CSV table of C-alpha atoms in Angstrom, one decimal:
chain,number,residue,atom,x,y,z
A,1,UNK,CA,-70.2,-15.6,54.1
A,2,UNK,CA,-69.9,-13.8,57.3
A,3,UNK,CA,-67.3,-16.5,59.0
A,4,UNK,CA,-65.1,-15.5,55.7
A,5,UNK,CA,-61.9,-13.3,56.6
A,6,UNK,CA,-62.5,-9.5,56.0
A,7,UNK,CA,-59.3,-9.5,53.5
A,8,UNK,CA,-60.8,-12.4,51.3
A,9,UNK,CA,-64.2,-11.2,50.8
A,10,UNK,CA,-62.3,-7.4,50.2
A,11,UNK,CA,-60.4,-9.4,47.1
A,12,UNK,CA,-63.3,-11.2,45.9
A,13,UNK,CA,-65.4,-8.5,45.6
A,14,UNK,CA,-62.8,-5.9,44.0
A,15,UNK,CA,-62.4,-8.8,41.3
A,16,UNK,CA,-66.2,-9.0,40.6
A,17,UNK,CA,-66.5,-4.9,41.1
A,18,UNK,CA,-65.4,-4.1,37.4
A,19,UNK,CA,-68.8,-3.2,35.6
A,20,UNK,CA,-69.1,0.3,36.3
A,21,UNK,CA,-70.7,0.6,39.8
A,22,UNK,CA,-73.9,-2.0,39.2
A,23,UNK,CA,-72.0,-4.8,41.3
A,24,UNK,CA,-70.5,-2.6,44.1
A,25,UNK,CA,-74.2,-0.9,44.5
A,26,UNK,CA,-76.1,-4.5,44.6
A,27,UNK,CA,-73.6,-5.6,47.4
A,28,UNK,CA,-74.4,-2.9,49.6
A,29,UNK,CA,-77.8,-3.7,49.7
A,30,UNK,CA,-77.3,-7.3,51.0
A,31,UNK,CA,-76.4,-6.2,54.9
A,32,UNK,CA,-74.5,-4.5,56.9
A,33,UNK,CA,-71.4,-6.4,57.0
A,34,UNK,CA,-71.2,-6.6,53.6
A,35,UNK,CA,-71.8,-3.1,52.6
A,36,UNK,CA,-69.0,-2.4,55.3
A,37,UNK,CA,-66.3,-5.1,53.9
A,38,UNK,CA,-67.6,-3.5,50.1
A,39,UNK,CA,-67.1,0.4,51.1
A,40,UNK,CA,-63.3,0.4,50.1
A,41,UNK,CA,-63.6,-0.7,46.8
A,42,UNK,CA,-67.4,1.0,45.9
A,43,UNK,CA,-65.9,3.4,43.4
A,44,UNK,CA,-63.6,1.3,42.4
A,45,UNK,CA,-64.8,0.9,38.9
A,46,UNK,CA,-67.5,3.6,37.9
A,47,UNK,CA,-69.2,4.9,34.6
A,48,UNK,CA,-70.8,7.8,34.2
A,49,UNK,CA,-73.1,8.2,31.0
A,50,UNK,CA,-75.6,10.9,29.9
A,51,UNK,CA,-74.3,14.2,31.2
A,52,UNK,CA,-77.1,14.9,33.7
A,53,UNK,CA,-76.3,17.3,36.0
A,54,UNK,CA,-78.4,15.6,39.0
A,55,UNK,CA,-76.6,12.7,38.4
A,56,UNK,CA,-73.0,14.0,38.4
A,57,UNK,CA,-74.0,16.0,41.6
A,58,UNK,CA,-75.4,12.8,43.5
A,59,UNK,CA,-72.0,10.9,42.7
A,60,UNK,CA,-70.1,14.1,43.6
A,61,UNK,CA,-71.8,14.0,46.6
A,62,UNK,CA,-72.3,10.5,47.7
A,63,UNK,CA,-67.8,10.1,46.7
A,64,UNK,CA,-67.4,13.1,49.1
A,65,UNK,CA,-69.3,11.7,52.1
A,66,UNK,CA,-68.2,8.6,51.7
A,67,UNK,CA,-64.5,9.9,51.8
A,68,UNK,CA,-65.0,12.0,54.6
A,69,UNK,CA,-66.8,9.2,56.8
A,70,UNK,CA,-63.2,6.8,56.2
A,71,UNK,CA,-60.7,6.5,58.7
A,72,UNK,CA,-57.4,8.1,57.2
A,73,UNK,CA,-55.9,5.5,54.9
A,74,UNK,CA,-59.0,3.5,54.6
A,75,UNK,CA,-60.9,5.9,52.2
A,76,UNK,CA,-62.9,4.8,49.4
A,77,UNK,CA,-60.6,5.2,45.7
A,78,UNK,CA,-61.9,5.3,42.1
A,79,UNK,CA,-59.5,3.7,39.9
A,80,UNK,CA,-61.3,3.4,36.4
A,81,UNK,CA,-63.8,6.2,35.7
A,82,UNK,CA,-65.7,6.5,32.4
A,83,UNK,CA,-66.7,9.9,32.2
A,84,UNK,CA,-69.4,11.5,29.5
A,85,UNK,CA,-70.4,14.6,30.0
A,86,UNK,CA,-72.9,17.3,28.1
A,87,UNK,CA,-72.9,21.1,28.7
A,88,UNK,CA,-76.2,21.1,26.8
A,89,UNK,CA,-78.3,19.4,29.9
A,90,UNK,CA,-76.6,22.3,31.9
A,91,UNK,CA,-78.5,24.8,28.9
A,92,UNK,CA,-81.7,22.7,29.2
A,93,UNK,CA,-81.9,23.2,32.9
A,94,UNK,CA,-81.4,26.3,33.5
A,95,UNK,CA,-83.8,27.4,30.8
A,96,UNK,CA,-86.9,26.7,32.6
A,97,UNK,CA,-87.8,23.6,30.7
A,98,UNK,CA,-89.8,21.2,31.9
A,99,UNK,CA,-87.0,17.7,31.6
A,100,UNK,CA,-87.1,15.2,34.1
A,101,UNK,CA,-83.5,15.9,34.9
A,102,UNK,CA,-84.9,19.6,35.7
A,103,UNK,CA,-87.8,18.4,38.2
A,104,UNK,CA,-85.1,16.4,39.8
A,105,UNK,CA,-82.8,18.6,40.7
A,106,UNK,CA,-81.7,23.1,41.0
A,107,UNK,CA,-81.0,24.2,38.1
A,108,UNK,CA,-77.4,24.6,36.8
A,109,UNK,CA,-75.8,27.0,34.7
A,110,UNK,CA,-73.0,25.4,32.5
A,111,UNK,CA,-69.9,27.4,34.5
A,112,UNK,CA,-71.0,25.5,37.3
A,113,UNK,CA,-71.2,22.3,35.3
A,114,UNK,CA,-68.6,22.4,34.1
A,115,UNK,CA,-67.1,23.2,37.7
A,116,UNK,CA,-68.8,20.2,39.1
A,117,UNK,CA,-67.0,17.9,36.3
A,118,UNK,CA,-63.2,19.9,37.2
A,119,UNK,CA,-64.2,19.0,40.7
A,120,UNK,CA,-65.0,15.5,40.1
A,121,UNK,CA,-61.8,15.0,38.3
A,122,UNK,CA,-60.1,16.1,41.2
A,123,UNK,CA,-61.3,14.1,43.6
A,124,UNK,CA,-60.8,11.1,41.8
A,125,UNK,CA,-56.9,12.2,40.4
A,126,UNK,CA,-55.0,10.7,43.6
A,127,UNK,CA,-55.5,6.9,42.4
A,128,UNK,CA,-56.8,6.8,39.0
A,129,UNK,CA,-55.3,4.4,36.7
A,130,UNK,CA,-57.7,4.6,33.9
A,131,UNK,CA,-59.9,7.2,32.0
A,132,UNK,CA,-62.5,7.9,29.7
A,133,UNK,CA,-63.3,11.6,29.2
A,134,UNK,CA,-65.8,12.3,26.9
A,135,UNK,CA,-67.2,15.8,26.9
A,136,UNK,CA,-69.4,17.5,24.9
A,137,UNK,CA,-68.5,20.2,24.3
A,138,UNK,CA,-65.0,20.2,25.8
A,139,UNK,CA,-64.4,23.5,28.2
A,140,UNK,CA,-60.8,24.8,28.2
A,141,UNK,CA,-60.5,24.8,31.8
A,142,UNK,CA,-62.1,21.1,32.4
A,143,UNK,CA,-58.8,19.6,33.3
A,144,UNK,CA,-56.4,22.7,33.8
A,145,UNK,CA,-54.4,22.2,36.8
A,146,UNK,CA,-55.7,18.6,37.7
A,147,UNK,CA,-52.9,16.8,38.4
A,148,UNK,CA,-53.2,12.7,37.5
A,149,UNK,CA,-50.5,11.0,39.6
A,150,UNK,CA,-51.1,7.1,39.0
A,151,UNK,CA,-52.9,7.4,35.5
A,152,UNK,CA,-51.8,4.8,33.1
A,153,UNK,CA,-54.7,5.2,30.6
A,154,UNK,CA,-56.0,8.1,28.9
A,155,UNK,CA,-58.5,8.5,26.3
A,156,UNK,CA,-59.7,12.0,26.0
A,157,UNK,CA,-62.4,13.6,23.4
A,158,UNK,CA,-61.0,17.2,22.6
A,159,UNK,CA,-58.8,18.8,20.5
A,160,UNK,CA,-55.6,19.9,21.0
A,161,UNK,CA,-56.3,23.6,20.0
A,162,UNK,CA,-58.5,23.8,23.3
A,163,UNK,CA,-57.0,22.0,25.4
A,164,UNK,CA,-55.1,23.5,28.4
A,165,UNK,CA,-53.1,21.3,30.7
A,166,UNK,CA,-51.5,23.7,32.3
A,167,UNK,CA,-48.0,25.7,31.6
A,168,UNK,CA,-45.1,23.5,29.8
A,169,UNK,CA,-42.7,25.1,32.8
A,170,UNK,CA,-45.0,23.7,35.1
A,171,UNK,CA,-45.4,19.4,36.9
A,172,UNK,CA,-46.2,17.3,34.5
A,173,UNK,CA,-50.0,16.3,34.7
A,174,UNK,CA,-49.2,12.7,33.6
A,175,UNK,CA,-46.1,11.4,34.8
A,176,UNK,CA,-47.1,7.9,34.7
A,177,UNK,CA,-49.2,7.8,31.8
A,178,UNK,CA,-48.2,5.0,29.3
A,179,UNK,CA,-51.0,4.7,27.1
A,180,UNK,CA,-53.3,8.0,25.2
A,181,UNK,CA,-56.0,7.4,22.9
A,182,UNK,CA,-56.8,11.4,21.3
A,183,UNK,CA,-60.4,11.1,19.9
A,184,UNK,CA,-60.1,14.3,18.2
A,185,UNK,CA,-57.4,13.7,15.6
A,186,UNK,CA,-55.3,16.3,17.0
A,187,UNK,CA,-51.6,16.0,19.1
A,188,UNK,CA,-49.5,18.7,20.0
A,189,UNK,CA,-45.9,17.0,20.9
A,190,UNK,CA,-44.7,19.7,22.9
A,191,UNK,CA,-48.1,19.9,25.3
A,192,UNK,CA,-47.6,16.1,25.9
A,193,UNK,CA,-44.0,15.6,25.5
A,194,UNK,CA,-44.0,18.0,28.5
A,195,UNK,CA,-47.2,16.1,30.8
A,196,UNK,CA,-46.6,12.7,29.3
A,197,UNK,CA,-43.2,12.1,29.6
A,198,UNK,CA,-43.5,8.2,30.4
A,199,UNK,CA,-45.6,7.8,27.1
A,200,UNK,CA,-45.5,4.2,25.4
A,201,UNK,CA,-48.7,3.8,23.3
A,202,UNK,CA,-49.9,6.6,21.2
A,203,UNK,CA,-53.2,6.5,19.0
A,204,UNK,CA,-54.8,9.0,17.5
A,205,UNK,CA,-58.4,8.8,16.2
A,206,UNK,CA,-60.2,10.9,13.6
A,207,UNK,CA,-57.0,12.5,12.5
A,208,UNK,CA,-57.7,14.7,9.7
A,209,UNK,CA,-55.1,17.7,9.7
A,210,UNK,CA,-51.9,18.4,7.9
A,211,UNK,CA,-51.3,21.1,10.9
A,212,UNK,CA,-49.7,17.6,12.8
A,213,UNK,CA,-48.1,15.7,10.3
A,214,UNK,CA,-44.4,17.8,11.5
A,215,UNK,CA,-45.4,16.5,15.1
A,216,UNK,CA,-46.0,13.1,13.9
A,217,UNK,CA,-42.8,12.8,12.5
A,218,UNK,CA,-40.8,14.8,15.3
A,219,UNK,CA,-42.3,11.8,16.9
A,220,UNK,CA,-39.8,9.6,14.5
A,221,UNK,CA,-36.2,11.4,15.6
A,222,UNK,CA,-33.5,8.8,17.5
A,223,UNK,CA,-33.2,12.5,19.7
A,224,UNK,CA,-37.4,13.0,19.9
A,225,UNK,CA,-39.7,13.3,22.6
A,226,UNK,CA,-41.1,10.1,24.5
A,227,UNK,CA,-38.0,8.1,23.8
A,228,UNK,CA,-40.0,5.1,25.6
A,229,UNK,CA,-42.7,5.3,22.6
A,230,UNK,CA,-43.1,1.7,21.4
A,231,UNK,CA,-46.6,2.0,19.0
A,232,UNK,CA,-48.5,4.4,16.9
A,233,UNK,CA,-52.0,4.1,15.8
A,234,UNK,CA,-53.5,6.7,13.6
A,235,UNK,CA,-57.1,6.1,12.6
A,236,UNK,CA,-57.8,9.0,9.5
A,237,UNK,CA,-61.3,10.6,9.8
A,238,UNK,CA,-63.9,9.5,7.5
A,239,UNK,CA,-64.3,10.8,3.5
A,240,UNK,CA,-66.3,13.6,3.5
A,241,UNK,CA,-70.1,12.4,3.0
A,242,UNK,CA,-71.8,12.3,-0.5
A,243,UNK,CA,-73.1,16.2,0.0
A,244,UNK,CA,-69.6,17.2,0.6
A,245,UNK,CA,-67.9,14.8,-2.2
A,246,UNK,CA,-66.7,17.6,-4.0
A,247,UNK,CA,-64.8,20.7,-4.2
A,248,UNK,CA,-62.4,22.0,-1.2
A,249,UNK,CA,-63.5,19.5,1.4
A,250,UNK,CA,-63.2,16.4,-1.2
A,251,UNK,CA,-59.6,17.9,-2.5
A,252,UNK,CA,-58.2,18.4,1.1
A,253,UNK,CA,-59.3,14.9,2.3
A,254,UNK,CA,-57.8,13.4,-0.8
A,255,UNK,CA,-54.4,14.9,-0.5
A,256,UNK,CA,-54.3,14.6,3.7
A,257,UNK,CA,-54.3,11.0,3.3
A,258,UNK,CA,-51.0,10.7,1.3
A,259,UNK,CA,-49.3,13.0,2.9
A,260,UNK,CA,-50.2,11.1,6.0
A,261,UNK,CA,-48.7,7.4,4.8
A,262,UNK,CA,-45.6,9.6,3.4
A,263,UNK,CA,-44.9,11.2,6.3
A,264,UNK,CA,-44.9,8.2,8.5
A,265,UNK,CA,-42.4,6.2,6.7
A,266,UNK,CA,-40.7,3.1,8.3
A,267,UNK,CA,-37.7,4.5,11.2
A,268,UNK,CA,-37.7,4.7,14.7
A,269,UNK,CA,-41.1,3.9,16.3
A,270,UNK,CA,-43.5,1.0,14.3
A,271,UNK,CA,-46.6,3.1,13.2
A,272,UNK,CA,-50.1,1.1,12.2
A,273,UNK,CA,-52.8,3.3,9.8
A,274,UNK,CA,-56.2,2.4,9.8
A,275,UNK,CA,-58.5,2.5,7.2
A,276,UNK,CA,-61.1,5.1,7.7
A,277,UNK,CA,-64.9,3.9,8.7
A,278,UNK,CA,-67.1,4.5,6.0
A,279,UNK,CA,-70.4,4.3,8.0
A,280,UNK,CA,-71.0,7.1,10.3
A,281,UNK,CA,-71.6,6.3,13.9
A,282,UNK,CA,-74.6,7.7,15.8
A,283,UNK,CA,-73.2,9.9,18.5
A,284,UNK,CA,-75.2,7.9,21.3
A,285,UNK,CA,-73.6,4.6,19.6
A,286,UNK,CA,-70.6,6.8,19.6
A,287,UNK,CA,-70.6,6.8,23.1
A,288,UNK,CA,-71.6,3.3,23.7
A,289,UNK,CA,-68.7,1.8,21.9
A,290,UNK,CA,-66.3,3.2,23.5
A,291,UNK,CA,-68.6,2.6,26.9
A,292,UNK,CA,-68.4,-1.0,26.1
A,293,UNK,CA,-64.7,-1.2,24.5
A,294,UNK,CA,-63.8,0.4,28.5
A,295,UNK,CA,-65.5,-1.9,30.3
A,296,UNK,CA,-63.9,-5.3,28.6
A,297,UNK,CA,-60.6,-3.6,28.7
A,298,UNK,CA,-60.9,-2.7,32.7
A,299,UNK,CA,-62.4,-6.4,33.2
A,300,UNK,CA,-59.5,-8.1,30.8
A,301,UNK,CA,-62.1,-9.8,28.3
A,302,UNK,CA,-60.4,-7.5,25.4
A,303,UNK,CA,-57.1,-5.7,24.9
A,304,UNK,CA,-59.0,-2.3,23.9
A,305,UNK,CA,-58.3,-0.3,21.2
A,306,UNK,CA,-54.4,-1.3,21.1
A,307,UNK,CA,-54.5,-4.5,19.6
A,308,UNK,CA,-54.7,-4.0,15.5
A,309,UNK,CA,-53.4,-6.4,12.4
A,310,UNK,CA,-50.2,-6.0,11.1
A,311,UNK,CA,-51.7,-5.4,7.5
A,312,UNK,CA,-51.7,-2.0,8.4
A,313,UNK,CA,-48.4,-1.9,9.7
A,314,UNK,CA,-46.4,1.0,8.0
A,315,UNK,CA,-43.5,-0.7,7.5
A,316,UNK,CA,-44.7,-3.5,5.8
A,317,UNK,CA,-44.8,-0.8,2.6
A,318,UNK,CA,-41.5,0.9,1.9
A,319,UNK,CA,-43.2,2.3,-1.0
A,320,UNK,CA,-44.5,5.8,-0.4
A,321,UNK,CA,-47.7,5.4,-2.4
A,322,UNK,CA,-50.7,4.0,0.0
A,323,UNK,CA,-51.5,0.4,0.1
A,324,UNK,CA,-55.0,-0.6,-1.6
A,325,UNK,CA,-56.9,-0.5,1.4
A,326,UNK,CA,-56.8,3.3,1.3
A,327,UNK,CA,-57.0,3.3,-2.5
A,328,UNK,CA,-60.8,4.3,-2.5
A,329,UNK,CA,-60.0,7.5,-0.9
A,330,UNK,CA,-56.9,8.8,-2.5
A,331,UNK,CA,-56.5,10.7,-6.2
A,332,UNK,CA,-56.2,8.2,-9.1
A,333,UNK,CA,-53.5,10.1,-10.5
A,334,UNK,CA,-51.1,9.1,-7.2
A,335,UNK,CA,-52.2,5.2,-7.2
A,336,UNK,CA,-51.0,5.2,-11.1
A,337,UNK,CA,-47.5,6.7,-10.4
């Protein structure tokens, strides 16, 4: 392998570097020319799962000194970053407790975690193309003035109501974004219209509030924002469970999933609803799904979360009463009219 041109083995490996960080790690340990020729593309793939704060540190760390020690041009760039985060290990820490993730590292309060994560997102913003942000909880200031250049891929865990990407007067945050997956159910037009300007693909997940059904169809106007917009995907949150199947909770579910399918009737941009999941996912599942949805997107096994049948395809019903597969969640009374 070491009689191979530098440029070859640099193509190869940033091919085969696509699981996270596992295969980038393993060929620095083979030798030294490898773990040379490898340096460029180390981060070029990289998940981050559990939230400990010794962990986010030592990548912090290990990105920074491997940036500085790079000739200019030459440095070492994350392109696809999965990111989960959780302020509560920050809590844990700093209490006094006895963790392993406390033994391993100083403890830290969660301003400064939630600093270190704002500073990681920074230092990876130059050439990032695709990203997974899952906090828990989501801080305001998290992404506030971070300024995402090349990303073409967002899918963000927060809603809308805290998020802060800075002023609408301001640069847009995401000038090259094409694709944004909102986890939260939640999508302010203006706040994106404004940093997402280039926007093709929307989906929104867990939608559940009659607050954005006006933005959604804003969305629909021949003179609207993202005049580029080619699909939407809105995935409704699940039915209230069995404790909560009645009164206000039931009644508000029940009439936010008619309104939705009315509001979103067939015109400008071709709109897919989902059926809600029934079975309530674990959050460390949670996590894991999308984990694993991310990485066969990045490697090009699977299309993500963009690729859904056209039996939910809005305009395939011109009728404003839902379809059957959302019949178990909607009033009687509307099915029968």
């Amino acid at each position: 392998m070491e009689f191979l041109a530098v440029e070859l083995l640099t193509s190869i490996f940033s091919l085969a570097c696509t699981d996270g960080g596992r295969t980038a790690c393993s060929l620095s340990l083979v030798c030294k020319h490898i773990r040379e020729v490898a340096r460029p593309i180390r981060f070029n793939v990289v998940a981050l799962t559990g939230g400990a704060p010794h962990k986010l540190q030592a990548f912090f760390d290990d990105l920074e000194r491997e940036s500085n020690s790079f000739r200019a041009g030459t440095t070492s760039r994350v392109r696809h970053l999965f990111l989960h985060t959780d302020l509560s290990k920050a809590r844990t820490q700093n209490s006094g407790g006895s963790s392993k993730d406390a033994r391993q590292s100083e403890a830290m309060t969660p301003a400064q975690y939630s600093d270190l994560v704002t500073s990681i997102l920074q230092a990876v913003s130059p050439h990032l193309e695709t990203l997974v942000l899952l906090p828990y909880p989501y801080s305001p200031s998290m992404l506030e003035g971070v300024i995402f250049p090349c990303l073409r891929e967002l899918a963000l865990q927060t809603s809308d109501r805290h998020l802060d990407l800075g002023p609408t007067d301001s640069s847009p945050a995401y000038p090259s974004l094409r694709r944004l997956h909102l986890l939260s159910g939640g999508f302010n037009v203006d706040l994106w219209a404004h940093h997402s300007p280039s926007l093709t693909h929307l989906r929104i997940s867990n939608f559940s509030d009659h607050v954005y059904l006006d933005g959604l169809m804003h969305l629909q106007d021949p003179e609207g924002p993202f005049p580029e917009l080619e699909k939407i995907i809105i995935h409704p949150i699940p039915p209230p469970p069995p404790r909560w199947c009645h009164g206000a909770p039931l009644v508000r579910y029940r009439l936010m999933i008619p309104a939705l399918w009315a509001s979103q009737a067939p015109t400008r941009v071709p709109v897919y609803i989902l059926p809600p999941n029934v079975e309530k996912r674990e959050y460390t599942r949670y996590i894991q799904d999308h984990r694993q949805e991310w990485g066969d997107y990045v490697e090009g096994r699977r299309p993500g979360c963009w690729d859904v049948s056209e039996d939910y395809a809005r305009g395939n019903v011109k009728s404003n009463i839902p379809p059957l597969y959302l019949a178990p969640w909607i009033k009687p009374a509307i099915i029968e009219e």
